Tab-separated table of C-alpha atoms and ligand atoms in Angstrom:
chain	number	residue	atom	x	y	z
E	17	MET	CA	27.275	-40.705	-32.266
E	18	HIS	CA	28.156	-36.767	-32.043
E	19	LEU	CA	25.293	-35.078	-29.898
E	20	VAL	CA	24.244	-31.959	-29.149
E	21	VAL	CA	22.784	-31.350	-25.900
E	22	VAL	CA	21.059	-27.919	-25.865
E	23	GLY	CA	20.388	-25.954	-22.447
E	24	GLY	CA	22.704	-26.932	-19.406
E	25	GLY	CA	20.113	-27.047	-16.419
E	26	ILE	CA	19.693	-30.440	-15.025
E	27	THR	CA	18.350	-32.173	-17.776
E	28	GLY	CA	20.695	-31.049	-20.302
E	29	LEU	CA	23.532	-32.224	-17.824
E	30	THR	CA	21.872	-35.835	-16.948
E	31	VAL	CA	21.473	-36.606	-20.467
E	32	ALA	CA	24.704	-35.516	-21.363
E	33	TRP	CA	26.634	-37.426	-17.644
E	34	GLU	CA	24.479	-40.891	-19.074
E	35	LEU	CA	25.516	-40.723	-22.545
E	36	VAL	CA	29.128	-39.025	-22.540
E	37	ARG	CA	29.112	-42.580	-19.934
E	38	ARG	CA	27.926	-44.424	-22.967
E	39	GLY	CA	30.816	-43.684	-25.573
E	40	HIS	CA	29.514	-40.808	-27.139
E	41	LYS	CA	30.681	-36.919	-28.312
E	42	ILE	CA	29.028	-34.513	-26.576
E	43	THR	CA	28.816	-30.816	-26.719
E	44	LEU	CA	26.694	-29.260	-24.304
E	45	ILE	CA	25.223	-26.079	-25.118
E	46	GLU	CA	23.421	-23.247	-22.414
E	47	ARG	CA	23.016	-19.960	-23.231
E	48	ASN	CA	23.423	-18.679	-19.501
E	49	VAL	CA	25.079	-20.181	-16.520
E	50	ILE	CA	24.724	-23.872	-15.904
E	51	GLY	CA	22.127	-25.348	-13.710
E	52	GLY	CA	18.898	-23.641	-15.730
E	53	LEU	CA	16.230	-22.603	-13.118
E	54	ALA	CA	17.919	-24.430	-10.433
E	55	ALA	CA	21.402	-21.990	-10.812
E	56	GLY	CA	22.412	-20.126	-7.835
E	57	PHE	CA	24.744	-16.789	-7.867
E	58	PRO	CA	27.795	-16.229	-5.780
E	59	TYR	CA	26.248	-14.509	-2.815
E	60	PRO	CA	27.815	-10.801	-1.905
E	61	GLY	CA	30.838	-11.377	0.597
E	62	LYS	CA	30.452	-15.381	0.466
E	63	PRO	CA	32.119	-16.192	-3.313
E	64	GLU	CA	31.691	-20.186	-2.314
E	65	THR	CA	28.005	-19.769	-1.047
E	66	PHE	CA	25.133	-19.669	-4.199
E	67	LEU	CA	21.844	-18.435	-3.295
E	68	GLU	CA	19.846	-20.009	-5.855
E	69	ARG	CA	17.487	-17.631	-8.299
E	70	PHE	CA	14.681	-19.493	-7.464
E	71	TYR	CA	14.280	-20.862	-4.050
E	72	HIS	CA	14.869	-24.678	-4.271
E	73	HIS	CA	14.858	-28.119	-1.637
E	74	ILE	CA	14.601	-31.303	-1.885
E	75	PHE	CA	12.011	-34.091	-0.550
E	76	THR	CA	12.952	-37.128	1.473
E	77	SER	CA	11.185	-38.926	-1.649
E	78	ASP	CA	14.010	-36.905	-4.185
E	79	GLN	CA	15.934	-39.678	-4.645
E	80	LEU	CA	17.564	-39.194	-7.754
E	81	VAL	CA	18.755	-36.135	-6.526
E	82	GLN	CA	20.431	-37.574	-3.060
E	83	GLN	CA	21.732	-40.575	-5.322
E	84	MET	CA	23.284	-37.817	-7.876
E	85	ILE	CA	24.609	-35.273	-5.059
E	86	GLU	CA	26.462	-38.763	-3.583
E	87	GLN	CA	28.345	-40.125	-6.746
E	88	MET	CA	29.311	-35.784	-7.134
E	89	GLY	CA	30.915	-36.408	-3.761
E	90	LEU	CA	29.088	-33.667	-1.781
E	91	GLY	CA	26.618	-36.124	0.245
E	92	CYS	CA	28.122	-34.744	3.681
E	93	GLU	CA	26.924	-31.048	2.578
E	94	LEU	CA	23.087	-31.963	2.141
E	95	VAL	CA	20.956	-31.362	5.279
E	96	TRP	CA	17.841	-32.238	6.149
E	97	ARG	CA	15.707	-30.100	8.375
E	98	PRO	CA	11.934	-29.651	10.197
E	99	THR	CA	9.994	-27.259	8.168
E	100	LEU	CA	7.093	-25.322	8.777
E	101	SER	CA	4.770	-24.610	5.819
E	102	GLY	CA	1.246	-22.676	6.294
E	103	LEU	CA	-1.413	-20.516	3.979
E	104	ILE	CA	-1.904	-16.455	4.313
E	105	ALA	CA	-5.702	-16.113	4.346
E	106	GLU	CA	-7.560	-13.594	5.623
E	107	GLY	CA	-4.647	-11.459	6.171
E	108	GLN	CA	-3.273	-13.757	9.205
E	109	LEU	CA	-0.563	-17.069	8.941
E	110	TRP	CA	-2.157	-20.672	9.512
E	111	PRO	CA	0.145	-23.174	9.874
E	112	MET	CA	-0.368	-26.689	7.239
E	113	ARG	CA	0.965	-29.223	8.526
E	114	GLY	CA	-2.036	-31.870	7.939
E	115	PRO	CA	-5.288	-32.742	7.760
E	116	ILE	CA	-5.477	-31.187	11.410
E	117	ASP	CA	-4.690	-27.997	10.845
E	118	LEU	CA	-6.512	-28.216	7.691
E	119	LEU	CA	-9.644	-29.110	9.709
E	120	ARG	CA	-9.046	-26.131	11.867
E	121	PHE	CA	-9.032	-23.701	9.098
E	122	ARG	CA	-12.060	-21.624	9.335
E	123	PRO	CA	-11.415	-19.882	6.037
E	124	LEU	CA	-12.234	-22.388	4.406
E	125	GLY	CA	-15.789	-22.317	5.356
E	126	ASN	CA	-17.984	-24.201	8.050
E	127	PHE	CA	-16.872	-27.934	9.776
E	128	VAL	CA	-18.619	-29.741	6.730
E	129	ASP	CA	-17.058	-27.769	3.861
E	130	ARG	CA	-13.656	-28.502	5.628
E	131	LEU	CA	-14.626	-32.597	6.337
E	132	TRP	CA	-15.016	-32.758	2.061
E	133	LEU	CA	-11.755	-30.786	1.057
E	134	GLY	CA	-9.966	-33.684	3.544
E	135	TRP	CA	-12.307	-36.397	2.275
E	136	ALA	CA	-11.854	-35.367	-1.405
E	137	LEU	CA	-7.835	-35.222	-0.807
E	138	PHE	CA	-8.368	-38.869	0.940
E	139	CYS	CA	-9.953	-40.114	-2.175
E	140	LEU	CA	-6.628	-38.322	-4.108
E	141	ARG	CA	-4.295	-40.093	-2.390
E	142	GLN	CA	-5.925	-43.273	-2.648
E	143	THR	CA	-6.212	-43.247	-6.439
E	144	LYS	CA	-4.050	-45.844	-8.065
E	145	ASN	CA	-3.725	-44.619	-11.910
E	146	TRP	CA	-3.480	-41.534	-12.373
E	147	GLU	CA	-4.435	-41.619	-16.011
E	148	GLU	CA	-8.171	-41.814	-14.286
E	149	LEU	CA	-8.148	-38.376	-13.451
E	150	ASP	CA	-6.192	-37.275	-16.564
E	151	GLY	CA	-9.628	-36.179	-18.240
E	152	LEU	CA	-10.519	-34.014	-15.332
E	153	THR	CA	-10.203	-30.961	-14.547
E	154	CYS	CA	-9.669	-30.041	-10.760
E	155	ARG	CA	-12.207	-28.045	-9.811
E	156	GLU	CA	-14.287	-30.586	-11.830
E	157	PHE	CA	-12.402	-33.489	-9.442
E	158	PHE	CA	-13.460	-31.261	-6.385
E	159	PHE	CA	-16.920	-31.077	-7.482
E	160	ARG	CA	-17.798	-35.385	-7.855
E	161	HIS	CA	-16.278	-35.130	-4.029
E	162	GLY	CA	-18.051	-32.885	-2.761
E	163	ALA	CA	-15.993	-30.094	-1.705
E	164	GLY	CA	-17.182	-28.004	-3.911
E	165	ARG	CA	-16.396	-25.072	-1.588
E	166	GLY	CA	-12.856	-26.709	-0.821
E	167	TYR	CA	-12.221	-25.820	-4.326
E	168	GLU	CA	-13.275	-22.384	-4.623
E	169	ARG	CA	-11.998	-21.170	-1.583
E	170	LEU	CA	-8.762	-23.288	-0.668
E	171	TRP	CA	-7.377	-24.832	-4.248
E	172	LEU	CA	-8.925	-22.585	-6.783
E	173	PRO	CA	-6.375	-19.681	-5.212
E	174	LEU	CA	-3.749	-21.797	-4.638
E	175	LEU	CA	-4.087	-22.895	-8.965
E	176	GLN	CA	-4.089	-19.455	-9.829
E	177	ALA	CA	-1.217	-18.262	-8.127
E	178	LYS	CA	1.089	-21.304	-9.231
E	179	PHE	CA	-0.773	-21.171	-13.468
E	180	ALA	CA	-2.492	-17.204	-13.032
E	181	ASP	CA	-5.345	-17.260	-15.803
E	182	PHE	CA	-4.392	-21.389	-16.630
E	183	ALA	CA	-5.616	-21.942	-13.599
E	184	GLU	CA	-9.445	-23.448	-14.114
E	185	GLN	CA	-7.463	-26.041	-16.837
E	186	ALA	CA	-5.516	-27.481	-14.524
E	187	SER	CA	-6.064	-31.165	-14.458
E	188	ALA	CA	-6.430	-32.976	-11.539
E	189	ALA	CA	-3.791	-35.997	-12.573
E	190	PHE	CA	-1.089	-33.019	-11.753
E	191	LEU	CA	-3.009	-32.717	-8.493
E	192	TRP	CA	-2.117	-36.269	-7.656
E	193	GLY	CA	1.164	-36.323	-9.167
E	194	ARG	CA	2.028	-33.149	-6.358
E	195	VAL	CA	0.153	-34.310	-3.299
E	196	VAL	CA	1.132	-38.019	-3.177
E	197	PRO	CA	4.727	-38.146	-3.398
E	198	ARG	CA	4.613	-35.000	-1.182
E	199	ALA	CA	2.928	-36.764	1.742
E	200	GLY	CA	6.731	-39.609	1.982
E	201	SER	CA	8.488	-36.272	3.185
E	202	ARG	CA	5.655	-35.815	6.190
E	203	HIS	CA	6.487	-37.924	9.469
E	204	LYS	CA	4.050	-37.265	12.128
E	205	ASN	CA	2.915	-34.444	10.457
E	206	GLN	CA	6.165	-33.144	10.616
E	207	GLU	CA	7.863	-31.859	7.227
E	208	HIS	CA	11.806	-32.570	6.648
E	209	LEU	CA	13.208	-30.986	3.378
E	210	GLY	CA	16.746	-31.452	2.260
E	211	TYR	CA	19.259	-28.843	1.015
E	212	LEU	CA	22.823	-28.236	-0.383
E	213	ARG	CA	24.231	-26.511	1.923
E	214	GLY	CA	26.353	-23.558	-0.178
E	215	GLY	CA	23.884	-23.941	-2.987
E	216	PHE	CA	22.591	-26.883	-5.466
E	217	GLN	CA	25.150	-24.532	-7.771
E	218	LYS	CA	27.788	-26.771	-6.606
E	219	LEU	CA	26.418	-29.530	-7.547
E	220	PHE	CA	26.057	-27.897	-11.391
E	221	ARG	CA	29.591	-27.147	-11.126
E	222	VAL	CA	30.744	-29.867	-10.379
E	223	MET	CA	28.833	-32.278	-12.632
E	224	GLY	CA	29.931	-29.309	-15.651
E	225	ASP	CA	33.744	-30.009	-14.344
E	226	SER	CA	33.394	-33.572	-13.922
E	227	LEU	CA	31.776	-33.586	-18.014
E	228	ALA	CA	34.855	-31.350	-19.122
E	229	ASP	CA	36.902	-33.897	-17.555
E	230	ARG	CA	35.264	-36.100	-19.462
E	231	GLY	CA	36.169	-35.059	-23.137
E	232	VAL	CA	32.396	-32.753	-23.097
E	233	ARG	CA	33.036	-29.568	-25.052
E	234	ILE	CA	30.955	-27.202	-22.531
E	235	ILE	CA	29.461	-23.886	-24.165
E	236	LEU	CA	28.085	-21.274	-21.569
E	237	GLY	CA	27.348	-17.921	-21.924
E	238	ARG	CA	26.150	-18.298	-25.416
E	239	PRO	CA	23.260	-19.371	-26.549
E	240	VAL	CA	21.999	-21.325	-30.234
E	241	SER	CA	20.743	-18.900	-32.862
E	242	ARG	CA	19.468	-21.650	-35.306
E	243	VAL	CA	18.965	-25.353	-35.589
E	244	VAL	CA	19.090	-27.135	-38.882
E	245	PRO	CA	17.269	-30.095	-38.557
E	246	GLY	CA	18.089	-33.353	-41.095
E	247	LYS	CA	19.895	-36.466	-41.161
E	248	THR	CA	23.106	-34.757	-40.237
E	249	CYS	CA	22.043	-31.501	-38.523
E	250	GLU	CA	22.936	-28.784	-37.323
E	251	VAL	CA	23.592	-25.772	-34.426
E	252	VAL	CA	24.444	-22.850	-34.661
E	253	VAL	CA	26.208	-20.417	-31.484
E	254	GLU	CA	26.701	-16.754	-32.848
E	255	GLU	CA	29.202	-17.282	-35.237
E	256	GLU	CA	30.066	-20.781	-35.537
E	257	SER	CA	28.206	-23.028	-37.253
E	258	ILE	CA	28.094	-27.140	-35.190
E	259	PRO	CA	27.660	-30.233	-37.280
E	260	CYS	CA	26.285	-33.309	-35.237
E	261	ASP	CA	24.245	-36.363	-35.645
E	262	ARG	CA	21.345	-35.546	-33.418
E	263	ILE	CA	20.462	-32.815	-31.091
E	264	VAL	CA	19.020	-33.087	-27.828
E	265	TRP	CA	16.660	-30.159	-27.134
E	266	THR	CA	16.133	-29.584	-23.458
E	267	ALA	CA	14.172	-26.192	-23.311
E	268	SER	CA	11.192	-25.057	-24.126
E	269	LEU	CA	9.612	-26.166	-27.254
E	270	SER	CA	8.342	-22.760	-28.345
E	271	LEU	CA	11.607	-21.968	-28.272
E	272	LEU	CA	12.803	-24.159	-29.956
E	273	ALA	CA	10.298	-23.316	-32.902
E	274	ARG	CA	12.135	-19.418	-33.064
E	275	LEU	CA	15.172	-20.981	-33.784
E	276	LEU	CA	14.003	-23.377	-36.937
E	277	ASP	CA	14.632	-21.936	-40.425
E	278	PRO	CA	11.484	-19.936	-40.520
E	279	GLY	CA	9.788	-20.381	-43.626
E	280	ALA	CA	11.476	-23.313	-45.079
E	281	ASN	CA	11.001	-25.402	-42.248
E	282	GLU	CA	7.027	-23.942	-41.610
E	283	PRO	CA	5.546	-27.472	-41.454
E	284	LEU	CA	7.962	-28.726	-38.755
E	285	GLN	CA	7.661	-25.763	-36.679
E	286	ASN	CA	3.047	-26.957	-36.701
E	287	ARG	CA	4.544	-30.431	-35.615
E	288	LEU	CA	5.630	-28.889	-32.603
E	289	PRO	CA	2.927	-29.578	-29.778
E	290	GLN	CA	1.706	-25.915	-28.244
E	291	VAL	CA	2.762	-26.485	-24.598
E	292	PRO	CA	1.815	-23.276	-22.642
E	293	TYR	CA	4.423	-22.166	-20.327
E	294	VAL	CA	3.966	-19.406	-17.183
E	295	ALA	CA	6.776	-17.120	-16.206
E	296	VAL	CA	7.872	-16.133	-12.306
E	297	THR	CA	9.064	-12.745	-10.593
E	298	VAL	CA	10.843	-13.711	-7.711
E	299	LEU	CA	11.994	-10.419	-5.315
E	300	ILE	CA	14.880	-11.839	-3.204
E	301	LEU	CA	15.038	-9.822	0.183
E	302	ALA	CA	18.006	-10.237	2.878
E	303	LEU	CA	16.569	-9.132	5.776
E	304	THR	CA	18.243	-8.414	9.519
E	305	GLU	CA	15.816	-10.422	10.658
E	306	PRO	CA	14.037	-13.207	10.070
E	307	LEU	CA	9.999	-12.309	8.789
E	308	SER	CA	8.411	-15.757	10.838
E	309	ASP	CA	9.089	-19.037	11.781
E	310	TYR	CA	7.885	-20.605	8.182
E	311	TYR	CA	10.034	-21.642	5.824
E	312	TRP	CA	6.825	-22.277	3.106
E	313	LEU	CA	3.553	-19.995	2.826
E	314	ASN	CA	1.753	-19.793	-0.183
E	315	SER	CA	-1.325	-17.208	-0.006
E	316	ILE	CA	-4.762	-17.487	-0.777
E	317	ASP	CA	-5.617	-14.193	0.647
E	318	PRO	CA	-7.106	-12.060	-2.535
E	319	SER	CA	-5.704	-9.015	-1.029
E	320	VAL	CA	-2.482	-10.027	-0.619
E	321	SER	CA	0.108	-8.984	-3.554
E	322	PHE	CA	2.344	-12.105	-3.787
E	323	GLY	CA	1.162	-16.021	-4.498
E	324	ALA	CA	4.436	-16.976	-1.885
E	325	VAL	CA	6.718	-15.734	0.656
E	326	ILE	CA	9.822	-19.064	0.501
E	327	GLU	CA	11.948	-18.136	3.577
E	328	HIS	CA	14.990	-19.950	2.726
E	329	THR	CA	17.109	-18.946	6.265
E	330	ASN	CA	14.211	-21.115	8.043
E	331	LEU	CA	15.662	-24.151	5.966
E	332	ALA	CA	18.997	-23.184	5.490
E	333	PRO	CA	21.133	-21.237	8.582
E	334	PRO	CA	21.584	-17.228	8.347
E	335	GLU	CA	25.080	-17.774	8.894
E	336	ASP	CA	25.849	-18.911	5.465
E	337	TYR	CA	24.899	-15.548	4.635
E	338	GLY	CA	26.634	-13.835	6.864
E	339	GLY	CA	24.017	-13.701	9.047
E	340	GLU	CA	21.332	-11.883	6.525
E	341	HIS	CA	17.597	-13.854	6.653
E	342	ILE	CA	16.591	-14.561	3.073
E	343	VAL	CA	13.076	-14.037	1.708
E	344	TYR	CA	12.335	-14.783	-1.524
E	345	VAL	CA	8.352	-13.206	-2.312
E	346	VAL	CA	6.921	-15.176	-5.536
E	347	ASN	CA	4.798	-14.630	-8.425
E	348	TYR	CA	3.702	-16.527	-10.947
E	349	HIS	CA	2.098	-14.782	-14.214
E	350	LEU	CA	1.226	-14.908	-17.613
E	351	GLN	CA	4.570	-14.054	-19.512
E	352	GLU	CA	3.483	-10.457	-20.661
E	353	ASP	CA	1.767	-9.699	-16.961
E	354	PRO	CA	2.154	-5.849	-16.845
E	355	ARG	CA	2.260	-5.725	-13.036
E	356	PHE	CA	5.765	-7.742	-13.348
E	357	HIS	CA	7.018	-7.715	-16.453
E	358	GLY	CA	10.190	-5.061	-17.308
E	359	LYS	CA	9.679	-4.241	-13.777
E	360	SER	CA	12.761	-3.306	-11.780
E	361	ILE	CA	13.284	-4.277	-7.941
E	362	GLU	CA	12.444	-0.832	-6.559
E	363	GLU	CA	8.870	-0.949	-8.381
E	364	LEU	CA	8.285	-4.512	-7.087
E	365	LEU	CA	9.425	-3.760	-4.134
E	366	GLU	CA	6.999	-0.465	-3.406
E	367	TYR	CA	4.362	-3.388	-5.398
E	368	HIS	CA	4.828	-5.697	-2.526
E	369	GLU	CA	5.425	-3.926	0.517
E	370	PRO	CA	1.780	-2.710	1.515
E	371	SER	CA	1.726	-6.741	1.947
E	372	LEU	CA	4.319	-7.627	3.558
E	373	LYS	CA	3.981	-4.658	6.013
E	374	GLN	CA	0.353	-6.445	6.553
E	375	ILE	CA	1.388	-10.053	6.851
E	376	PHE	CA	4.643	-10.002	8.785
E	377	PRO	CA	4.550	-6.925	11.596
E	378	ARG	CA	7.966	-8.008	11.294
E	379	TYR	CA	8.934	-6.407	8.397
E	380	SER	CA	10.204	-2.928	7.497
E	381	ARG	CA	12.123	-1.443	4.929
E	382	THR	CA	14.926	0.066	7.411
E	383	LYS	CA	15.758	-4.433	7.947
E	384	ILE	CA	16.550	-4.329	4.402
E	385	ARG	CA	20.563	-5.131	3.689
E	386	ARG	CA	20.126	-5.997	0.364
E	387	LEU	CA	17.360	-6.678	-3.107
E	388	PHE	CA	18.082	-9.391	-6.131
E	389	LEU	CA	15.748	-10.149	-9.028
E	390	SER	CA	14.714	-13.109	-10.720
E	391	GLN	CA	12.628	-13.278	-13.560
E	392	ASP	CA	12.096	-16.572	-15.998
E	393	SER	CA	9.523	-16.895	-18.711
E	394	PHE	CA	9.697	-20.404	-18.849
E	395	ALA	CA	8.706	-21.295	-14.875
E	396	SER	CA	6.520	-24.254	-15.731
E	397	PRO	CA	4.212	-25.815	-18.017
E	398	VAL	CA	1.154	-25.552	-17.458
E	399	TYR	CA	0.040	-29.265	-16.947
E	400	HIS	CA	-3.288	-28.697	-18.469
E	401	VAL	CA	-6.853	-31.845	-18.260
E	402	GLY	CA	-5.572	-34.070	-21.014
E	403	PHE	CA	-1.860	-33.227	-20.841
E	404	GLY	CA	-1.288	-37.064	-20.570
E	405	ASN	CA	-2.249	-36.855	-24.819
E	406	SER	CA	-0.414	-34.058	-25.093
E	407	MET	CA	2.998	-34.737	-24.408
E	408	PRO	CA	5.706	-34.068	-26.580
E	409	PRO	CA	6.936	-37.363	-27.935
E	410	TYR	CA	10.796	-37.659	-27.101
E	411	ARG	CA	11.552	-38.767	-30.858
E	412	GLY	CA	9.705	-37.994	-34.116
E	413	LEU	CA	8.322	-34.617	-33.453
E	414	VAL	CA	11.543	-32.709	-35.777
E	415	PRO	CA	13.895	-35.392	-37.871
E	416	GLY	CA	17.711	-35.450	-36.186
E	417	ILE	CA	15.959	-33.303	-33.079
E	418	ASP	CA	15.320	-35.716	-29.564
E	419	VAL	CA	12.772	-33.555	-26.928
E	420	CYS	CA	13.867	-33.871	-23.441
E	421	ASN	CA	12.148	-31.565	-21.451
E	422	MET	CA	10.224	-30.770	-18.428
E	423	ALA	CA	7.153	-30.984	-19.890
E	424	GLN	CA	7.232	-34.808	-19.995
E	425	VAL	CA	7.416	-35.291	-16.390
E	426	TYR	CA	3.428	-35.166	-16.228
E	427	PRO	CA	1.514	-35.498	-14.173
E	428	PHE	CA	4.066	-35.050	-11.746
E	429	ASP	CA	5.128	-31.308	-10.920
E	430	ARG	CA	8.511	-30.069	-12.419
E	431	ASN	CA	11.096	-30.333	-9.979
E	432	MET	CA	14.662	-31.300	-10.362
E	433	ASN	CA	14.033	-35.099	-9.339
E	434	HIS	CA	11.506	-35.223	-11.831
E	435	CYS	CA	13.503	-33.526	-14.272
E	436	ILE	CA	17.200	-36.633	-13.307
E	437	GLN	CA	14.079	-39.409	-13.564
E	438	ASN	CA	12.735	-38.014	-17.353
E	439	ALA	CA	16.262	-37.650	-18.521
E	440	LEU	CA	17.135	-41.426	-17.627
E	441	ASN	CA	13.631	-42.272	-19.507
E	442	TYR	CA	14.594	-40.487	-22.463
E	443	ILE	CA	18.353	-42.347	-22.323
E	444	ALA	CA	16.742	-45.952	-22.129
E	445	THR	CA	13.858	-45.134	-24.579
E	446	CYS	CA	16.258	-43.859	-27.642
E	447	PHE	CA	19.173	-45.779	-26.898
E	448	GLY	CA	17.887	-48.485	-25.027
E	449	ARG	CA	19.023	-49.863	-21.705
E	450	GLY	CA	22.969	-49.182	-20.875
K	18	LIG	C1	10.592	-20.530	-9.070
K	18	LIG	C2	10.899	-22.032	-8.549
K	18	LIG	C3	11.121	-22.822	-7.595
K	18	LIG	C4	11.492	-24.467	-7.712
K	18	LIG	N1	11.838	-24.734	-7.043
K	18	LIG	C5	12.183	-25.900	-6.596
K	18	LIG	C6	12.341	-27.068	-5.776
K	18	LIG	O1	12.181	-26.148	-4.553
K	18	LIG	N2	12.855	-28.239	-5.944
K	18	LIG	C7	13.369	-28.448	-7.040
K	18	LIG	O2	13.768	-29.853	-7.416
K	18	LIG	N3	12.685	-27.964	-8.052
K	18	LIG	C8	11.910	-26.906	-8.088
K	18	LIG	N4	12.297	-25.612	-9.112
K	18	LIG	C9	12.406	-26.842	-10.471
K	18	LIG	C10	13.431	-27.480	-11.280
K	18	LIG	O3	14.034	-25.889	-10.923
K	18	LIG	C11	13.828	-27.668	-12.568
K	18	LIG	O4	12.263	-28.325	-12.196
K	18	LIG	C12	14.523	-27.966	-13.318
K	18	LIG	O5	15.678	-26.889	-12.896
K	18	LIG	C13	14.555	-27.887	-15.043
K	18	LIG	O6	15.520	-28.668	-15.330
K	18	LIG	P1	16.102	-28.636	-16.478
K	18	LIG	O7	16.997	-28.540	-17.349
K	18	LIG	O8	14.943	-29.636	-17.665
K	18	LIG	O9	15.216	-27.013	-17.592
K	18	LIG	P2	15.683	-25.507	-17.553
K	18	LIG	O10	16.724	-25.093	-15.905
K	18	LIG	O11	14.985	-24.830	-17.586
K	18	LIG	O12	17.081	-25.686	-18.327
K	18	LIG	C14	17.092	-25.032	-19.714
K	18	LIG	C15	17.984	-24.597	-20.149
K	18	LIG	O13	17.757	-24.446	-21.316
K	18	LIG	C16	18.807	-23.047	-21.524
K	18	LIG	N5	18.168	-22.148	-23.105
K	18	LIG	C17	17.007	-22.163	-23.568
K	18	LIG	N6	17.255	-21.499	-25.149
K	18	LIG	C18	18.612	-21.729	-25.240
K	18	LIG	C19	19.080	-21.334	-26.407
K	18	LIG	N7	18.850	-20.895	-27.507
K	18	LIG	N8	20.538	-21.954	-26.478
K	18	LIG	C20	21.313	-22.286	-25.530
K	18	LIG	N9	20.827	-22.135	-24.107
K	18	LIG	C21	19.675	-22.292	-23.985
K	18	LIG	C22	18.123	-22.302	-20.560
K	18	LIG	O14	19.075	-20.897	-20.466
K	18	LIG	C23	18.042	-23.147	-19.411
K	18	LIG	O15	19.540	-23.041	-18.586
K	18	LIG	C24	11.531	-24.683	-9.254
K	18	LIG	C25	11.415	-23.775	-10.146
K	18	LIG	C26	11.347	-22.346	-9.799
K	18	LIG	C27	10.965	-21.498	-11.636
């Protein structure tokens, strides 16, 4: 069988890897570089070191990524480091290592409010079946557990930073999928996170090379411009038309809808479920000095312009980047948000500078060595209430086209590990257990 896999992110690579192992003929098409949202670019002056366009780490519970790294012969480059996470609130930094820090977190309200929030999170962790939570919004969940104030003051701003205007629609099952697996990365209130030294791009490069060695045709830097569904189907890449037995679509469904022949396939387009996505804009600063000791900081401070700050070199050593300290300044937002859409690096720096100065006394423009900008319009599906019933199926939406994408990892957040798991589930469901 000849299958065309559209998308060279971790999902497309995993699907191609498994299907070629089973003897299928595979063509993999990626419009940009291999690696998708997790891709990195060569760091200036360090051609063998890649920096992720968007910060990436793995949890100790992310077993499938670890297995893949081992399988590709890169196990010795996977490093684990203790990291510090915290919150930005009321103009200052608050460590958030576990329940004690939550109880000490004054911006949450009085001590009783903090206890109620702790209780609600305890109940969340005790929930065995996430489907019980699928019909509840996060607001409903917290209010039912007496933690309304904790929701308003902590979780709502966190959800706004993640899902922008969709925050109030986020399902409590998504919260479960985010909180429960992450607890496994904490030992005695110390979180350990993993990183592939030199960048996760190394993994994707090795996978791409191995696929090519196994006869997979890999087309990079050229977008699929049209897909023709049917019993035998066709993918059009620029001037080239590639007939095949089946297409595996790994990007968002709204991108697929745009490429199905307009007019003739109107009813097919209508069959695709509408999965809303949020966009992300990340300003990357390379500094001469660190900003803080924190790896990960979420902001719930309404006066601050960013939703999160990730200091990558508090996970990976700055020596890997010529001694420079790498900081990601992050905003998830609606796709057309005028604060970010179409803005230049300089405009974004101007936008964030007052908050950077306010929160990080060590910040100064004179310490910036380089700036990079990363944006993506399909950064994350919005896992809204009832998402369990509207998740796209792998097969059956459009004749000849299978869908395997990050909208199917629910109730978990769309990380690399869950994308690999989803790809394996897709193969097992549609091709049997090999
Ligand atoms: C800001 C941010 C931080 C993250 N942090 C982490 C983290 O710390 N740890 C973690 O595990 N995960 C993290 N993730 C999530 C992780 O990056 C994704 O889960 C994973 O990369 C998704 O892989 P995918 O292959 O499903 O989708 P994608 O990577 O989106 O791949 C889909 C591919 O399809 C391609 N495509 C789309 N249209 C076409 C077309 N017409 N023709 C050809 N190709 C096309 C796209 O270019 C893209 O490469 C993060 C994501 C973001 C945005």
